[in-house]
């Protein structure tokens, strides 16, 4: 029966034994955590994408309609409350939609970068998990690789 600990030595120096079950469990737990965090980022990224598409489209449509129909005719209640109230409301709405588009675009870029890192982390953990599961990886090398993944992507694993 195979021992769950590796006791290989490298150039005469003894390594601490690698607890195979603990390593496999840690990799699986980290993989699940990274998947959950990456999925949450993907959902937020999709929301920002929609805001980044809808907001400028709404601003453009609103400006075009106000030009064709007239701001005071589009918003008669605002026009009744103050001089050129409909135009002021139309301009304010266009400005708000433009602001939302600018802000969502900035956050979208940040989320794109984090999402790419999350996907890389998940990919590396999947590859390592497969190597551990199939036994195609040396345990010491797998432990070292896992340590590198943890150092590279701490925000996705912890």
C-alpha atoms as an extended CHARMM CRD file, in Angstrom:
* protein
*
       158  EXT
         1         1  UNK       CA              0.0000000000        0.0000000000        0.0000000000  PROA      1               0.0000000000
         2         2  UNK       CA              1.3390000000        3.3960000000       -0.9340000000  PROA      2               0.0000000000
         3         3  UNK       CA              2.3550000000        5.8130000000        1.7970000000  PROA      3               0.0000000000
         4         4  UNK       CA              0.6140000000        9.2260000000        1.7000000000  PROA      4               0.0000000000
         5         5  UNK       CA              3.9030000000       11.0020000000        2.2710000000  PROA      5               0.0000000000
         6         6  UNK       CA              6.7570000000       11.5330000000       -0.1530000000  PROA      6               0.0000000000
         7         7  UNK       CA             10.2720000000       11.4490000000        1.2890000000  PROA      7               0.0000000000
         8         8  UNK       CA             12.3630000000       12.1850000000       -1.7730000000  PROA      8               0.0000000000
         9         9  UNK       CA             15.6450000000       13.9540000000       -1.3070000000  PROA      9               0.0000000000
        10        10  UNK       CA             17.2620000000       16.4840000000       -3.5970000000  PROA      10              0.0000000000
        11        11  UNK       CA             21.0730000000       16.6560000000       -3.8000000000  PROA      11              0.0000000000
        12        12  UNK       CA             21.3900000000       15.0140000000       -0.4210000000  PROA      12              0.0000000000
        13        13  UNK       CA             19.0980000000       17.4520000000        1.4000000000  PROA      13              0.0000000000
        14        14  UNK       CA             16.0070000000       15.9180000000        2.9550000000  PROA      14              0.0000000000
        15        15  UNK       CA             12.6640000000       17.5400000000        2.1390000000  PROA      15              0.0000000000
        16        16  UNK       CA              9.7930000000       17.7030000000        4.5240000000  PROA      16              0.0000000000
        17        17  UNK       CA              7.3940000000       14.9740000000        3.5340000000  PROA      17              0.0000000000
        18        18  UNK       CA              4.5040000000       16.1310000000        1.3670000000  PROA      18              0.0000000000
        19        19  UNK       CA              1.1390000000       15.1040000000        2.7880000000  PROA      19              0.0000000000
        20        20  UNK       CA             -0.5850000000       14.0590000000       -0.4240000000  PROA      20              0.0000000000
        21        21  UNK       CA             -4.1120000000       14.1020000000        0.9520000000  PROA      21              0.0000000000
        22        22  UNK       CA             -3.6400000000       17.5450000000        2.4970000000  PROA      22              0.0000000000
        23        23  UNK       CA             -2.1310000000       18.9340000000       -0.7110000000  PROA      23              0.0000000000
        24        24  UNK       CA             -4.9380000000       17.5050000000       -2.8460000000  PROA      24              0.0000000000
        25        25  UNK       CA             -7.5310000000       18.9080000000       -0.4210000000  PROA      25              0.0000000000
        26        26  UNK       CA             -5.8950000000       22.3300000000       -0.3740000000  PROA      26              0.0000000000
        27        27  UNK       CA             -5.7570000000       22.4770000000       -4.1630000000  PROA      27              0.0000000000
        28        28  UNK       CA             -9.4450000000       21.5030000000       -4.4470000000  PROA      28              0.0000000000
        29        29  UNK       CA            -10.4760000000       24.0320000000       -1.7800000000  PROA      29              0.0000000000
        30        30  UNK       CA             -8.4510000000       26.7840000000       -3.4580000000  PROA      30              0.0000000000
        31        31  UNK       CA             -9.9230000000       25.8490000000       -6.8250000000  PROA      31              0.0000000000
        32        32  UNK       CA            -13.4730000000       26.1180000000       -5.4650000000  PROA      32              0.0000000000
        33        33  UNK       CA            -12.7170000000       29.4720000000       -3.8330000000  PROA      33              0.0000000000
        34        34  UNK       CA            -11.0800000000       30.8290000000       -6.9940000000  PROA      34              0.0000000000
        35        35  UNK       CA            -14.0280000000       29.6440000000       -9.1120000000  PROA      35              0.0000000000
        36        36  UNK       CA            -16.5350000000       31.3600000000       -6.8010000000  PROA      36              0.0000000000
        37        37  UNK       CA            -14.5930000000       34.6300000000       -6.7580000000  PROA      37              0.0000000000
        38        38  UNK       CA            -14.0770000000       34.5510000000      -10.5160000000  PROA      38              0.0000000000
        39        39  UNK       CA            -17.7730000000       33.8180000000      -11.1180000000  PROA      39              0.0000000000
        40        40  UNK       CA            -18.6990000000       36.8300000000       -8.9410000000  PROA      40              0.0000000000
        41        41  UNK       CA            -16.2890000000       38.9860000000      -10.9390000000  PROA      41              0.0000000000
        42        42  UNK       CA            -17.7870000000       37.6710000000      -14.1790000000  PROA      42              0.0000000000
        43        43  UNK       CA            -21.2990000000       38.6340000000      -13.0360000000  PROA      43              0.0000000000
        44        44  UNK       CA            -20.1780000000       42.1260000000      -12.0250000000  PROA      44              0.0000000000
        45        45  UNK       CA            -18.2450000000       42.4790000000      -15.2760000000  PROA      45              0.0000000000
        46        46  UNK       CA            -21.4180000000       41.6100000000      -17.2130000000  PROA      46              0.0000000000
        47        47  UNK       CA            -23.3760000000       44.2340000000      -15.2870000000  PROA      47              0.0000000000
        48        48  UNK       CA            -20.7340000000       46.8460000000      -16.0280000000  PROA      48              0.0000000000
        49        49  UNK       CA            -20.7400000000       45.8180000000      -19.6790000000  PROA      49              0.0000000000
        50        50  UNK       CA            -24.4820000000       46.3910000000      -19.8540000000  PROA      50              0.0000000000
        51        51  UNK       CA            -24.1660000000       49.7740000000      -18.1480000000  PROA      51              0.0000000000
        52        52  UNK       CA            -21.3280000000       50.6600000000      -20.5020000000  PROA      52              0.0000000000
        53        53  UNK       CA            -23.4980000000       49.8500000000      -23.5330000000  PROA      53              0.0000000000
        54        54  UNK       CA            -26.9230000000       51.0310000000      -22.3610000000  PROA      54              0.0000000000
        55        55  UNK       CA            -25.9050000000       54.3630000000      -20.7970000000  PROA      55              0.0000000000
        56        56  UNK       CA            -24.3000000000       55.9830000000      -23.8480000000  PROA      56              0.0000000000
        57        57  UNK       CA            -27.0390000000       54.5680000000      -26.0740000000  PROA      57              0.0000000000
        58        58  UNK       CA            -29.7040000000       56.0520000000      -23.7960000000  PROA      58              0.0000000000
        59        59  UNK       CA            -27.8920000000       59.3970000000      -23.7170000000  PROA      59              0.0000000000
        60        60  UNK       CA            -27.6540000000       59.4880000000      -27.5020000000  PROA      60              0.0000000000
        61        61  UNK       CA            -31.2770000000       58.4590000000      -27.9900000000  PROA      61              0.0000000000
        62        62  UNK       CA            -32.5250000000       60.9810000000      -25.4510000000  PROA      62              0.0000000000
        63        63  UNK       CA            -30.5050000000       63.7990000000      -27.0390000000  PROA      63              0.0000000000
        64        64  UNK       CA            -31.7470000000       62.8530000000      -30.5060000000  PROA      64              0.0000000000
        65        65  UNK       CA            -35.3890000000       62.6990000000      -29.3920000000  PROA      65              0.0000000000
        66        66  UNK       CA            -35.1150000000       66.0110000000      -27.5690000000  PROA      66              0.0000000000
        67        67  UNK       CA            -33.7130000000       67.5690000000      -30.7250000000  PROA      67              0.0000000000
        68        68  UNK       CA            -36.4730000000       66.1750000000      -32.9560000000  PROA      68              0.0000000000
        69        69  UNK       CA            -39.4640000000       66.4840000000      -30.6200000000  PROA      69              0.0000000000
        70        70  UNK       CA            -38.2960000000       69.3120000000      -28.3930000000  PROA      70              0.0000000000
        71        71  UNK       CA            -37.3140000000       69.0700000000      -24.7550000000  PROA      71              0.0000000000
        72        72  UNK       CA            -40.3610000000       70.9390000000      -23.5040000000  PROA      72              0.0000000000
        73        73  UNK       CA            -42.6760000000       68.6390000000      -25.4860000000  PROA      73              0.0000000000
        74        74  UNK       CA            -40.8750000000       65.5050000000      -24.2090000000  PROA      74              0.0000000000
        75        75  UNK       CA            -41.1530000000       66.5990000000      -20.5970000000  PROA      75              0.0000000000
        76        76  UNK       CA            -44.2400000000       68.8250000000      -20.3930000000  PROA      76              0.0000000000
        77        77  UNK       CA            -44.5040000000       68.6500000000      -16.5970000000  PROA      77              0.0000000000
        78        78  UNK       CA            -40.9470000000       69.9690000000      -16.1940000000  PROA      78              0.0000000000
        79        79  UNK       CA            -41.6650000000       72.6440000000      -18.8090000000  PROA      79              0.0000000000
        80        80  UNK       CA            -44.7600000000       73.7310000000      -16.8820000000  PROA      80              0.0000000000
        81        81  UNK       CA            -42.7670000000       74.1940000000      -13.6790000000  PROA      81              0.0000000000
        82        82  UNK       CA            -40.0120000000       76.4610000000      -15.0560000000  PROA      82              0.0000000000
        83        83  UNK       CA            -38.9560000000       78.1630000000      -18.2430000000  PROA      83              0.0000000000
        84        84  UNK       CA            -37.2930000000       75.5880000000      -20.5490000000  PROA      84              0.0000000000
        85        85  UNK       CA            -37.7340000000       72.9890000000      -17.7870000000  PROA      85              0.0000000000
        86        86  UNK       CA            -38.1710000000       70.1950000000      -20.3180000000  PROA      86              0.0000000000
        87        87  UNK       CA            -34.9300000000       71.0910000000      -22.0660000000  PROA      87              0.0000000000
        88        88  UNK       CA            -33.1040000000       71.3620000000      -18.7440000000  PROA      88              0.0000000000
        89        89  UNK       CA            -34.3880000000       67.9440000000      -17.6920000000  PROA      89              0.0000000000
        90        90  UNK       CA            -33.4330000000       66.4130000000      -21.0430000000  PROA      90              0.0000000000
        91        91  UNK       CA            -29.9170000000       67.8820000000      -20.8100000000  PROA      91              0.0000000000
        92        92  UNK       CA            -29.5680000000       66.7200000000      -17.1930000000  PROA      92              0.0000000000
        93        93  UNK       CA            -30.6060000000       63.1760000000      -18.1410000000  PROA      93              0.0000000000
        94        94  UNK       CA            -28.1670000000       63.0910000000      -21.0540000000  PROA      94              0.0000000000
        95        95  UNK       CA            -25.4020000000       64.2800000000      -18.7010000000  PROA      95              0.0000000000
        96        96  UNK       CA            -26.2890000000       61.6410000000      -16.0940000000  PROA      96              0.0000000000
        97        97  UNK       CA            -26.2800000000       58.8350000000      -18.6770000000  PROA      97              0.0000000000
        98        98  UNK       CA            -22.9570000000       60.1170000000      -20.0240000000  PROA      98              0.0000000000
        99        99  UNK       CA            -21.5040000000       60.1690000000      -16.5050000000  PROA      99              0.0000000000
       100       100  UNK       CA            -22.6930000000       56.6040000000      -15.8630000000  PROA      100             0.0000000000
       101       101  UNK       CA            -21.1040000000       55.5010000000      -19.1340000000  PROA      101             0.0000000000
       102       102  UNK       CA            -17.7780000000       57.0900000000      -18.2010000000  PROA      102             0.0000000000
       103       103  UNK       CA            -17.6830000000       55.6100000000      -14.7050000000  PROA      103             0.0000000000
       104       104  UNK       CA            -18.8450000000       52.1670000000      -15.7900000000  PROA      104             0.0000000000
       105       105  UNK       CA            -16.2070000000       52.1470000000      -18.5340000000  PROA      105             0.0000000000
       106       106  UNK       CA            -13.4790000000       52.8760000000      -15.9940000000  PROA      106             0.0000000000
       107       107  UNK       CA            -14.6470000000       50.1210000000      -13.6440000000  PROA      107             0.0000000000
       108       108  UNK       CA            -15.1450000000       47.7260000000      -16.5650000000  PROA      108             0.0000000000
       109       109  UNK       CA            -11.4600000000       47.9910000000      -17.4420000000  PROA      109             0.0000000000
       110       110  UNK       CA            -10.4630000000       47.2080000000      -13.8620000000  PROA      110             0.0000000000
       111       111  UNK       CA            -12.8250000000       44.2380000000      -13.7430000000  PROA      111             0.0000000000
       112       112  UNK       CA            -11.5370000000       42.9790000000      -17.1080000000  PROA      112             0.0000000000
       113       113  UNK       CA             -8.0100000000       42.8150000000      -15.6770000000  PROA      113             0.0000000000
       114       114  UNK       CA             -9.1000000000       41.1130000000      -12.4540000000  PROA      114             0.0000000000
       115       115  UNK       CA            -11.3080000000       38.6840000000      -14.3690000000  PROA      115             0.0000000000
       116       116  UNK       CA             -8.3690000000       37.7180000000      -16.5780000000  PROA      116             0.0000000000
       117       117  UNK       CA             -6.2530000000       37.0620000000      -13.4710000000  PROA      117             0.0000000000
       118       118  UNK       CA             -9.0570000000       35.0240000000      -11.9310000000  PROA      118             0.0000000000
       119       119  UNK       CA             -9.3890000000       32.9260000000      -15.0670000000  PROA      119             0.0000000000
       120       120  UNK       CA             -5.6210000000       32.3240000000      -15.1080000000  PROA      120             0.0000000000
       121       121  UNK       CA             -5.6780000000       31.2820000000      -11.4570000000  PROA      121             0.0000000000
       122       122  UNK       CA             -8.5600000000       28.8670000000      -12.0290000000  PROA      122             0.0000000000
       123       123  UNK       CA             -6.8040000000       27.4450000000      -15.0950000000  PROA      123             0.0000000000
       124       124  UNK       CA             -3.5640000000       26.8340000000      -13.2300000000  PROA      124             0.0000000000
       125       125  UNK       CA             -5.3960000000       25.2460000000      -10.3000000000  PROA      125             0.0000000000
       126       126  UNK       CA             -7.4260000000       23.0350000000      -12.6710000000  PROA      126             0.0000000000
       127       127  UNK       CA             -4.2240000000       21.8840000000      -14.3640000000  PROA      127             0.0000000000
       128       128  UNK       CA             -2.6010000000       21.1570000000      -11.0010000000  PROA      128             0.0000000000
       129       129  UNK       CA             -5.7060000000       19.3730000000       -9.7010000000  PROA      129             0.0000000000
       130       130  UNK       CA             -5.7740000000       17.1910000000      -12.8160000000  PROA      130             0.0000000000
       131       131  UNK       CA             -2.0860000000       16.3670000000      -12.4270000000  PROA      131             0.0000000000
       132       132  UNK       CA             -2.6250000000       15.4080000000       -8.7830000000  PROA      132             0.0000000000
       133       133  UNK       CA             -5.7760000000       13.4080000000       -9.5260000000  PROA      133             0.0000000000
       134       134  UNK       CA             -4.1780000000       11.4340000000      -12.3580000000  PROA      134             0.0000000000
       135       135  UNK       CA             -0.9080000000       11.0120000000      -10.4850000000  PROA      135             0.0000000000
       136       136  UNK       CA              1.0650000000       12.4620000000      -13.3820000000  PROA      136             0.0000000000
       137       137  UNK       CA              2.8420000000       14.9940000000      -11.1670000000  PROA      137             0.0000000000
       138       138  UNK       CA              5.6900000000       14.5360000000       -8.7230000000  PROA      138             0.0000000000
       139       139  UNK       CA              4.3210000000       15.4450000000       -5.2820000000  PROA      139             0.0000000000
       140       140  UNK       CA              7.1920000000       17.7550000000       -4.4010000000  PROA      140             0.0000000000
       141       141  UNK       CA              6.8350000000       19.5440000000       -7.7420000000  PROA      141             0.0000000000
       142       142  UNK       CA              3.0680000000       19.7700000000       -7.2330000000  PROA      142             0.0000000000
       143       143  UNK       CA              3.5480000000       21.2560000000       -3.7550000000  PROA      143             0.0000000000
       144       144  UNK       CA              6.0260000000       23.7840000000       -5.1450000000  PROA      144             0.0000000000
       145       145  UNK       CA              3.6760000000       24.6940000000       -8.0050000000  PROA      145             0.0000000000
       146       146  UNK       CA              0.7900000000       25.1370000000       -5.5700000000  PROA      146             0.0000000000
       147       147  UNK       CA              2.9370000000       27.4470000000       -3.4550000000  PROA      147             0.0000000000
       148       148  UNK       CA              3.7030000000       29.5530000000       -6.5300000000  PROA      148             0.0000000000
       149       149  UNK       CA              0.0130000000       29.7750000000       -7.4320000000  PROA      149             0.0000000000
       150       150  UNK       CA             -0.8460000000       30.8630000000       -3.8860000000  PROA      150             0.0000000000
       151       151  UNK       CA              1.8670000000       33.5550000000       -4.0200000000  PROA      151             0.0000000000
       152       152  UNK       CA              0.8020000000       34.7710000000       -7.4650000000  PROA      152             0.0000000000
       153       153  UNK       CA             -2.9780000000       34.8820000000       -6.8580000000  PROA      153             0.0000000000
       154       154  UNK       CA             -3.5530000000       35.3870000000       -3.1060000000  PROA      154             0.0000000000
       155       155  UNK       CA             -6.7220000000       37.4490000000       -3.6270000000  PROA      155             0.0000000000
       156       156  UNK       CA             -8.4350000000       34.5560000000       -5.4110000000  PROA      156             0.0000000000
       157       157  UNK       CA             -7.4070000000       31.7770000000       -3.0450000000  PROA      157             0.0000000000
       158       158  UNK       CA             -7.8680000000       33.2580000000        0.4200000000  PROA      158             0.0000000000
